[in-house]
């Protein structure tokens, strides 16, 4: 009995987290509602970790993220945003700068967790982050020193 419950729970988690088929005995409509809510929550978490990427998508952020994340289990907001940014490349403007700054400061192969670089590249040392308040939210922008 315990093994059956564990298997059913695992199947439900797979459905909610990575788009697996709805397991027997569950209401597909209610599972879909829960899945959509979890995707919205993930999109919000990624938007907090990658504000320029989210802002670049504008009103389409939720739809863009949901389409990308529908069949992918979460790897955390940093990695999810990084993988999404790479899949949307070539990016422009502040979203491109945000991705470039992360690429300069961290090593990430798309498989394992990002690791901070021991020393920043010359490009990153010549840049700095400055806060910019816009619409009551703290944004970050890159600008040259000097």
N, CA and C atoms as an extended XYZ file, in Angstrom:
438
Properties=species:S:1:pos:R:3:atomname:S:1:resname:S:1:resid:I:1 pbc="F F F"
N         0.819       -1.195        0.000 N   UNK     1
C         0.000        0.000        0.000 CA  UNK     1
C         0.862        1.258        0.000 C   UNK     1
N         1.921        1.276        0.822 N   UNK     2
C         2.789        2.449        0.893 CA  UNK     2
C         3.506        2.665       -0.430 C   UNK     2
N         3.955        1.588       -1.057 N   UNK     3
C         4.627        1.690       -2.348 CA  UNK     3
C         3.706        2.238       -3.421 C   UNK     3
N         2.434        1.843       -3.387 N   UNK     4
C         1.454        2.335       -4.350 CA  UNK     4
C         1.223        3.834       -4.158 C   UNK     4
N         1.101        4.267       -2.912 N   UNK     5
C         0.904        5.690       -2.626 CA  UNK     5
C         2.117        6.494       -3.079 C   UNK     5
N         3.297        5.997       -2.790 N   UNK     6
C         4.525        6.685       -3.199 CA  UNK     6
C         4.602        6.793       -4.723 C   UNK     6
N         4.213        5.737       -5.425 N   UNK     7
C         4.243        5.754       -6.886 CA  UNK     7
C         3.236        6.761       -7.434 C   UNK     7
N         2.048        6.817       -6.828 N   UNK     8
C         1.028        7.779       -7.273 CA  UNK     8
C         1.483        9.209       -7.011 C   UNK     8
N         2.114        9.425       -5.841 N   UNK     9
C         2.622       10.760       -5.529 CA  UNK     9
C         3.726       11.170       -6.502 C   UNK     9
N         4.608       10.248       -6.816 N   UNK    10
C         5.690       10.535       -7.758 CA  UNK    10
C         5.133       10.867       -9.142 C   UNK    10
N         4.109       10.145       -9.556 N   UNK    11
C         3.483       10.416      -10.857 CA  UNK    11
C         2.823       11.791      -10.861 C   UNK    11
N         2.185       12.171       -9.745 N   UNK    12
C         1.556       13.488       -9.666 CA  UNK    12
C         2.603       14.601       -9.690 C   UNK    12
N         3.678       14.418       -8.965 N   UNK    13
C         4.763       15.418       -8.970 CA  UNK    13
C         5.341       15.555      -10.373 C   UNK    13
N         5.544       14.443      -11.071 N   UNK    14
C         6.064       14.496      -12.440 CA  UNK    14
C         5.113       15.265      -13.352 C   UNK    14
N         3.823       15.094      -13.141 N   UNK    15
C         2.832       15.823      -13.926 CA  UNK    15
C         2.907       17.318      -13.646 C   UNK    15
N         2.971       17.672      -12.378 N   UNK    16
C         2.991       19.081      -11.999 CA  UNK    16
C         4.296       19.763      -12.374 C   UNK    16
N         5.408       19.055      -12.257 N   UNK    17
C         6.718       19.679      -12.425 CA  UNK    17
C         7.270       19.627      -13.845 C   UNK    17
N         6.908       18.605      -14.598 N   UNK    18
C         7.548       18.491      -15.906 CA  UNK    18
C         6.624       18.036      -17.028 C   UNK    18
N         5.328       18.172      -16.844 N   UNK    19
C         4.402       17.921      -17.941 CA  UNK    19
C         4.121       16.477      -18.274 C   UNK    19
N         4.403       15.558      -17.348 N   UNK    20
C         4.063       14.157      -17.594 CA  UNK    20
C         2.532       14.025      -17.666 C   UNK    20
N         2.039       12.949      -18.247 N   UNK    21
C         0.582       12.761      -18.329 CA  UNK    21
C        -0.051       12.702      -16.935 C   UNK    21
N        -1.309       13.126      -16.869 N   UNK    22
C        -2.035       13.094      -15.600 CA  UNK    22
C        -2.249       11.636      -15.209 C   UNK    22
N        -1.852       11.262      -13.986 N   UNK    23
C        -2.013        9.871      -13.567 CA  UNK    23
C        -3.492        9.509      -13.388 C   UNK    23
N        -3.818        8.244      -13.535 N   UNK    24
C        -5.205        7.818      -13.357 CA  UNK    24
C        -5.698        8.147      -11.943 C   UNK    24
N        -6.976        8.509      -11.861 N   UNK    25
C        -7.580        8.794      -10.570 CA  UNK    25
C        -7.523       10.265      -10.171 C   UNK    25
N        -6.865       11.101      -10.974 N   UNK    26
C        -6.792       12.532      -10.686 CA  UNK    26
C        -7.613       13.302      -11.714 C   UNK    26
N        -8.253       14.360      -11.279 N   UNK    27
C        -9.052       15.203      -12.156 CA  UNK    27
C        -8.105       16.035      -13.027 C   UNK    27
N        -8.104       15.802      -14.343 N   UNK    28
C        -7.185       16.526      -15.218 CA  UNK    28
C        -7.354       18.049      -15.149 C   UNK    28
N        -8.592       18.517      -14.973 N   UNK    29
C        -8.818       19.961      -14.902 CA  UNK    29
C        -8.153       20.555      -13.670 C   UNK    29
N        -8.325       19.907      -12.528 N   UNK    30
C        -7.743       20.416      -11.291 CA  UNK    30
C        -6.215       20.306      -11.298 C   UNK    30
N        -5.698       19.241      -11.868 N   UNK    31
C        -4.247       19.100      -11.984 CA  UNK    31
C        -3.709       20.201      -12.900 C   UNK    31
N        -4.434       20.498      -13.973 N   UNK    32
C        -4.023       21.574      -14.880 CA  UNK    32
C        -4.015       22.936      -14.195 C   UNK    32
N        -5.006       23.190      -13.354 N   UNK    33
C        -5.052       24.453      -12.613 CA  UNK    33
C        -3.848       24.557      -11.683 C   UNK    33
N        -3.535       23.491      -10.976 N   UNK    34
C        -2.382       23.482      -10.068 CA  UNK    34
C        -1.080       23.646      -10.844 C   UNK    34
N        -0.993       22.991      -11.992 N   UNK    35
C         0.209       23.090      -12.822 CA  UNK    35
C         0.418       24.509      -13.322 C   UNK    35
N        -0.663       25.155      -13.766 N   UNK    36
C        -0.568       26.545      -14.227 CA  UNK    36
C        -0.130       27.473      -13.099 C   UNK    36
N        -0.656       27.240      -11.914 N   UNK    37
C        -0.266       28.063      -10.758 CA  UNK    37
C         1.219       27.883      -10.444 C   UNK    37
N         1.697       26.662      -10.518 N   UNK    38
C         3.126       26.420      -10.264 CA  UNK    38
C         4.007       27.057      -11.337 C   UNK    38
N         3.556       27.037      -12.587 N   UNK    39
C         4.323       27.691      -13.655 CA  UNK    39
C         4.366       29.201      -13.448 C   UNK    39
N         3.236       29.797      -12.997 N   UNK    40
C         3.227       31.236      -12.702 CA  UNK    40
C         4.176       31.565      -11.556 C   UNK    40
N         4.196       30.706      -10.546 N   UNK    41
C         5.102       30.918       -9.412 CA  UNK    41
C         6.558       30.823       -9.879 C   UNK    41
N         6.867       29.816      -10.687 N   UNK    42
C         8.227       29.677      -11.223 CA  UNK    42
C         8.612       30.894      -12.050 C   UNK    42
N         7.682       31.384      -12.873 N   UNK    43
C         7.957       32.559      -13.703 CA  UNK    43
C         8.264       33.768      -12.834 C   UNK    43
N         7.539       33.929      -11.729 N   UNK    44
C         7.802       35.030      -10.811 CA  UNK    44
C         9.161       34.906      -10.150 C   UNK    44
N         9.523       33.697       -9.758 N   UNK    45
C        10.842       33.470       -9.145 CA  UNK    45
C        11.965       33.766      -10.134 C   UNK    45
N        11.806       33.315      -11.370 N   UNK    46
C        12.823       33.566      -12.385 CA  UNK    46
C        12.891       35.058      -12.711 C   UNK    46
N        11.748       35.724      -12.746 N   UNK    47
C        11.736       37.169      -13.012 CA  UNK    47
C        12.474       37.940      -11.923 C   UNK    47
N        12.405       37.475      -10.688 N   UNK    48
C        13.150       38.132       -9.612 CA  UNK    48
C        14.660       37.895       -9.759 C   UNK    48
N        15.034       36.732      -10.232 N   UNK    49
C        16.454       36.427      -10.419 CA  UNK    49
C        17.008       37.040      -11.707 C   UNK    49
N        16.157       37.234      -12.701 N   UNK    50
C        16.547       37.754      -14.013 CA  UNK    50
C        15.605       38.894      -14.409 C   UNK    50
N        15.652       40.025      -13.734 N   UNK    51
C        14.678       41.091      -13.985 CA  UNK    51
C        14.744       41.677      -15.394 C   UNK    51
N        15.918       41.794      -15.964 N   UNK    52
C        16.032       42.372      -17.307 CA  UNK    52
C        15.494       41.421      -18.371 C   UNK    52
N        15.715       40.142      -18.179 N   UNK    53
C        15.184       39.145      -19.105 CA  UNK    53
C        13.662       39.195      -19.104 C   UNK    53
N        13.084       39.238      -17.912 N   UNK    54
C        11.623       39.307      -17.806 CA  UNK    54
C        11.092       40.607      -18.393 C   UNK    54
N        11.754       41.725      -18.089 N   UNK    55
C        11.300       43.026      -18.593 CA  UNK    55
C        11.372       43.078      -20.117 C   UNK    55
N        12.365       42.441      -20.697 N   UNK    56
C        12.509       42.439      -22.157 CA  UNK    56
C        11.340       41.730      -22.836 C   UNK    56
N        10.704       40.794      -22.134 N   UNK    57
C         9.566       40.066      -22.707 CA  UNK    57
C         8.257       40.826      -22.531 C   UNK    57
N         8.263       41.816      -21.633 N   UNK    58
C         7.079       42.642      -21.421 CA  UNK    58
C         5.889       41.831      -20.938 C   UNK    58
N         4.733       42.133      -21.502 N   UNK    59
C         3.486       41.454      -21.105 CA  UNK    59
C         3.473       39.980      -21.485 C   UNK    59
N         4.379       39.575      -22.338 N   UNK    60
C         4.429       38.180      -22.783 CA  UNK    60
C         5.276       37.293      -21.880 C   UNK    60
N         5.858       37.851      -20.810 N   UNK    61
C         6.761       37.089      -19.950 CA  UNK    61
C         6.159       35.774      -19.482 C   UNK    61
N         4.963       35.825      -18.913 N   UNK    62
C         4.335       34.598      -18.395 CA  UNK    62
C         4.171       33.558      -19.500 C   UNK    62
N         3.703       33.985      -20.666 N   UNK    63
C         3.484       33.048      -21.771 CA  UNK    63
C         4.800       32.490      -22.302 C   UNK    63
N         5.801       33.355      -22.446 N   UNK    64
C         7.109       32.906      -22.934 CA  UNK    64
C         7.709       31.900      -21.960 C   UNK    64
N         7.667       32.239      -20.674 N   UNK    65
C         8.245       31.334      -19.686 CA  UNK    65
C         7.466       30.020      -19.635 C   UNK    65
N         6.141       30.090      -19.607 N   UNK    66
C         5.325       28.868      -19.517 CA  UNK    66
C         5.570       27.948      -20.713 C   UNK    66
N         5.678       28.529      -21.909 N   UNK    67
C         5.935       27.702      -23.095 CA  UNK    67
C         7.294       27.018      -22.989 C   UNK    67
N         8.288       27.743      -22.479 N   UNK    68
C         9.629       27.171      -22.346 CA  UNK    68
C         9.675       26.119      -21.234 C   UNK    68
N         9.024       26.393      -20.104 N   UNK    69
C         9.144       25.552      -18.910 CA  UNK    69
C         8.156       24.391      -18.866 C   UNK    69
N         7.207       24.344      -19.776 N   UNK    70
C         6.121       23.360      -19.697 CA  UNK    70
C         6.601       21.919      -19.573 C   UNK    70
N         7.669       21.558      -20.216 N   UNK    71
C         8.155       20.174      -20.201 CA  UNK    71
C         9.489       20.038      -19.475 C   UNK    71
N         9.875       21.072      -18.739 N   UNK    72
C        11.165       21.032      -18.043 CA  UNK    72
C        10.959       21.089      -16.537 C   UNK    72
N        11.555       20.165      -15.802 N   UNK    73
C        11.513       20.295      -14.339 CA  UNK    73
C        12.376       21.475      -13.912 C   UNK    73
N        12.051       22.058      -12.781 N   UNK    74
C        12.811       23.217      -12.331 CA  UNK    74
C        14.220       22.833      -11.883 C   UNK    74
N        15.141       23.719      -12.163 N   UNK    75
C        16.513       23.594      -11.673 CA  UNK    75
C        16.854       24.772      -10.778 C   UNK    75
N        15.841       25.472      -10.314 N   UNK    76
C        16.046       26.682       -9.530 CA  UNK    76
C        15.962       27.900      -10.432 C   UNK    76
N        15.642       29.043       -9.851 N   UNK    77
C        15.383       30.228      -10.663 CA  UNK    77
C        16.624       30.737      -11.396 C   UNK    77
N        17.793       30.636      -10.793 N   UNK    78
C        19.006       31.094      -11.477 CA  UNK    78
C        19.251       30.272      -12.736 C   UNK    78
N        19.246       28.955      -12.594 N   UNK    79
C        19.508       28.088      -13.744 CA  UNK    79
C        18.372       28.120      -14.757 C   UNK    79
N        17.132       28.156      -14.291 N   UNK    80
C        16.008       28.233      -15.232 CA  UNK    80
C        16.110       29.498      -16.077 C   UNK    80
N        16.395       30.626      -15.438 N   UNK    81
C        16.531       31.875      -16.179 CA  UNK    81
C        17.691       31.837      -17.151 C   UNK    81
N        18.789       31.254      -16.716 N   UNK    82
C        19.971       31.157      -17.568 CA  UNK    82
C        19.674       30.308      -18.801 C   UNK    82
N        19.044       29.165      -18.579 N   UNK    83
C        18.713       28.283      -19.699 CA  UNK    83
C        17.714       28.957      -20.652 C   UNK    83
N        16.737       29.657      -20.089 N   UNK    84
C        15.773       30.373      -20.925 CA  UNK    84
C        16.467       31.476      -21.711 C   UNK    84
N        17.315       32.247      -21.053 N   UNK    85
C        18.027       33.334      -21.741 CA  UNK    85
C        18.849       32.793      -22.900 C   UNK    85
N        19.531       31.688      -22.676 N   UNK    86
C        20.325       31.092      -23.756 CA  UNK    86
C        19.435       30.599      -24.893 C   UNK    86
N        18.256       30.094      -24.546 N   UNK    87
C        17.363       29.594      -25.598 CA  UNK    87
C        16.733       30.735      -26.398 C   UNK    87
N        16.627       31.917      -25.800 N   UNK    88
C        16.055       33.076      -26.494 CA  UNK    88
C        17.099       33.876      -27.262 C   UNK    88
N        18.367       33.542      -27.100 N   UNK    89
C        19.442       34.293      -27.748 CA  UNK    89
C        19.234       34.284      -29.258 C   UNK    89
N        19.582       35.345      -29.947 N   UNK    90
C        20.319       36.504      -29.448 CA  UNK    90
C        19.380       37.497      -28.751 C   UNK    90
N        19.769       37.878      -27.557 N   UNK    91
C        19.050       38.888      -26.791 CA  UNK    91
C        19.599       40.261      -27.150 C   UNK    91
N        18.842       41.290      -26.814 N   UNK    92
C        19.303       42.650      -27.053 CA  UNK    92
C        19.129       43.477      -25.785 C   UNK    92
N        19.744       44.632      -25.767 N   UNK    93
C        19.565       45.593      -24.689 CA  UNK    93
C        19.993       45.073      -23.329 C   UNK    93
N        19.201       45.423      -22.318 N   UNK    94
C        19.559       45.091      -20.950 CA  UNK    94
C        19.510       43.592      -20.678 C   UNK    94
N        18.652       42.865      -21.389 N   UNK    95
C        18.609       41.411      -21.209 CA  UNK    95
C        19.923       40.781      -21.675 C   UNK    95
N        20.457       41.271      -22.777 N   UNK    96
C        21.746       40.769      -23.267 CA  UNK    96
C        22.859       41.114      -22.284 C   UNK    96
N        22.809       42.320      -21.724 N   UNK    97
C        23.819       42.733      -20.751 CA  UNK    97
C        23.730       41.890      -19.490 C   UNK    97
N        22.515       41.575      -19.070 N   UNK    98
C        22.334       40.743      -17.876 CA  UNK    98
C        22.919       39.351      -18.101 C   UNK    98
N        22.647       38.755      -19.249 N   UNK    99
C        23.204       37.442      -19.562 CA  UNK    99
C        24.730       37.517      -19.670 C   UNK    99
N        25.243       38.541      -20.325 N   UNK   100
C        26.693       38.678      -20.479 CA  UNK   100
C        27.385       38.826      -19.129 C   UNK   100
N        26.767       39.571      -18.215 N   UNK   101
C        27.354       39.735      -16.877 CA  UNK   101
C        27.390       38.409      -16.134 C   UNK   101
N        26.327       37.629      -16.241 N   UNK   102
C        26.320       36.315      -15.589 CA  UNK   102
C        27.355       35.401      -16.213 C   UNK   102
N        27.454       35.426      -17.525 N   UNK   103
C        28.425       34.574      -18.216 CA  UNK   103
C        29.850       34.956      -17.812 C   UNK   103
N        30.090       36.253      -17.574 N   UNK   104
C        31.425       36.711      -17.193 CA  UNK   104
C        31.761       36.335      -15.758 C   UNK   104
N        30.773       36.349      -14.879 N   UNK   105
C        31.024       36.128      -13.453 CA  UNK   105
C        30.907       34.667      -13.038 C   UNK   105
N        30.226       33.858      -13.814 N   UNK   106
C        29.975       32.465      -13.442 CA  UNK   106
C        30.310       31.531      -14.587 C   UNK   106
N        30.649       30.294      -14.242 N   UNK   107
C        30.786       29.217      -15.221 CA  UNK   107
C        29.522       28.379      -15.125 C   UNK   107
N        28.884       28.169      -16.260 N   UNK   108
C        27.683       27.334      -16.276 CA  UNK   108
C        27.647       26.578      -17.591 C   UNK   108
N        27.656       25.252      -17.477 N   UNK   109
C        27.688       24.409      -18.666 CA  UNK   109
C        26.307       23.942      -19.114 C   UNK   109
N        25.268       24.373      -18.426 N   UNK   110
C        23.920       23.953      -18.780 CA  UNK   110
C        23.509       22.634      -18.157 C   UNK   110
N        24.420       21.972      -17.463 N   UNK   111
C        24.132       20.679      -16.849 CA  UNK   111
C        24.251       20.734      -15.334 C   UNK   111
N        25.392       21.203      -14.856 N   UNK   112
C        25.633       21.236      -13.412 CA  UNK   112
C        25.416       22.654      -12.889 C   UNK   112
N        25.436       22.800      -11.585 N   UNK   113
C        25.188       24.094      -10.954 CA  UNK   113
C        26.248       25.114      -11.349 C   UNK   113
N        25.852       26.387      -11.510 N   UNK   114
C        26.834       27.425      -11.818 CA  UNK   114
C        27.873       27.556      -10.705 C   UNK   114
N        29.107       27.885      -11.100 N   UNK   115
C        30.215       28.057      -10.169 CA  UNK   115
C        30.809       29.440      -10.427 C   UNK   115
N        31.013       30.193       -9.355 N   UNK   116
C        31.606       31.520       -9.505 CA  UNK   116
C        33.016       31.387      -10.066 C   UNK   116
N        33.358       32.262      -10.975 N   UNK   117
C        34.707       32.271      -11.526 CA  UNK   117
C        35.653       32.839      -10.474 C   UNK   117
N        36.849       32.309      -10.412 N   UNK   118
C        37.825       32.785       -9.441 CA  UNK   118
C        38.186       34.239       -9.670 C   UNK   118
N        38.378       34.590      -10.902 N   UNK   119
C        38.692       35.965      -11.261 CA  UNK   119
C        37.767       36.368      -12.386 C   UNK   119
N        37.267       37.563      -12.315 N   UNK   120
C        36.387       38.039      -13.376 CA  UNK   120
C        37.196       38.325      -14.633 C   UNK   120
N        36.544       38.201      -15.749 N   UNK   121
C        37.201       38.509      -17.007 CA  UNK   121
C        37.492       40.005      -17.087 C   UNK   121
N        38.335       40.381      -18.012 N   UNK   122
C        38.646       41.795      -18.206 CA  UNK   122
C        37.405       42.610      -18.502 C   UNK   122
N        36.497       42.044      -19.295 N   UNK   123
C        35.259       42.752      -19.620 CA  UNK   123
C        34.475       43.042      -18.357 C   UNK   123
N        34.330       42.046      -17.484 N   UNK   124
C        33.542       42.230      -16.271 CA  UNK   124
C        34.223       43.189      -15.304 C   UNK   124
N        35.554       43.196      -15.256 N   UNK   125
C        36.247       44.130      -14.371 CA  UNK   125
C        36.074       45.569      -14.833 C   UNK   125
N        35.871       45.760      -16.135 N   UNK   126
C        35.693       47.118      -16.657 CA  UNK   126
C        34.253       47.593      -16.517 C   UNK   126
N        33.379       46.746      -16.038 N   UNK   127
C        31.959       47.080      -15.870 CA  UNK   127
C        31.623       47.163      -14.393 C   UNK   127
N        30.511       47.772      -14.099 N   UNK   128
C        30.004       47.746      -12.734 CA  UNK   128
C        28.491       47.801      -12.795 C   UNK   128
N        27.869       47.338      -11.737 N   UNK   129
C        26.424       47.376      -11.650 CA  UNK   129
C        26.004       48.642      -10.944 C   UNK   129
N        25.054       49.338      -11.493 N   UNK   130
C        24.486       50.521      -10.861 CA  UNK   130
C        22.994       50.308      -10.697 C   UNK   130
N        22.462       50.672       -9.539 N   UNK   131
C        21.017       50.532       -9.365 CA  UNK   131
C        20.269       51.593      -10.155 C   UNK   131
N        19.123       51.252      -10.614 N   UNK   132
C        18.268       52.162      -11.340 CA  UNK   132
C        16.835       51.895      -10.901 C   UNK   132
N        16.192       52.889      -10.340 N   UNK   133
C        14.804       52.728       -9.911 CA  UNK   133
C        13.898       53.058      -11.075 C   UNK   133
N        13.011       52.130      -11.380 N   UNK   134
C        12.070       52.332      -12.463 CA  UNK   134
C        10.743       51.704      -12.042 C   UNK   134
N         9.702       52.475      -12.082 N   UNK   135
C         8.368       52.001      -11.709 CA  UNK   135
C         8.351       51.388      -10.315 C   UNK   135
N         9.116       51.959       -9.398 N   UNK   136
C         9.098       51.475       -8.029 CA  UNK   136
C         9.854       50.182       -7.803 C   UNK   136
N        10.552       49.688       -8.814 N   UNK   137
C        11.312       48.444       -8.676 CA  UNK   137
C        12.775       48.752       -8.893 C   UNK   137
N        13.609       48.069       -8.177 N   UNK   138
C        15.050       48.251       -8.339 CA  UNK   138
C        15.530       47.390       -9.496 C   UNK   138
N        16.054       48.035      -10.509 N   UNK   139
C        16.607       47.340      -11.657 CA  UNK   139
C        18.111       47.456      -11.592 C   UNK   139
N        18.789       46.699      -12.373 N   UNK   140
C        20.235       46.772      -12.440 CA  UNK   140
C        20.618       47.018      -13.883 C   UNK   140
N        21.564       47.901      -14.072 N   UNK   141
C        22.039       48.124      -15.432 CA  UNK   141
C        23.556       48.136      -15.421 C   UNK   141
N        24.122       47.799      -16.530 N   UNK   142
C        25.576       47.814      -16.673 CA  UNK   142
C        25.992       49.119      -17.305 C   UNK   142
N        27.073       49.660      -16.840 N   UNK   143
C        27.652       50.822      -17.510 CA  UNK   143
C        29.153       50.773      -17.340 C   UNK   143
N        29.854       51.440      -18.210 N   UNK   144
C        31.319       51.466      -18.131 CA  UNK   144
C        31.755       52.309      -16.955 C   UNK   144
N        32.854       51.888      -16.342 N   UNK   145
C        33.450       52.726      -15.291 CA  UNK   145
C        34.040       53.965      -15.951 C   UNK   145
N        34.111       55.024      -15.176 N   UNK   146
C        34.825       56.172      -15.696 CA  UNK   146
C        34.034       57.328      -15.971 C   UNK   146
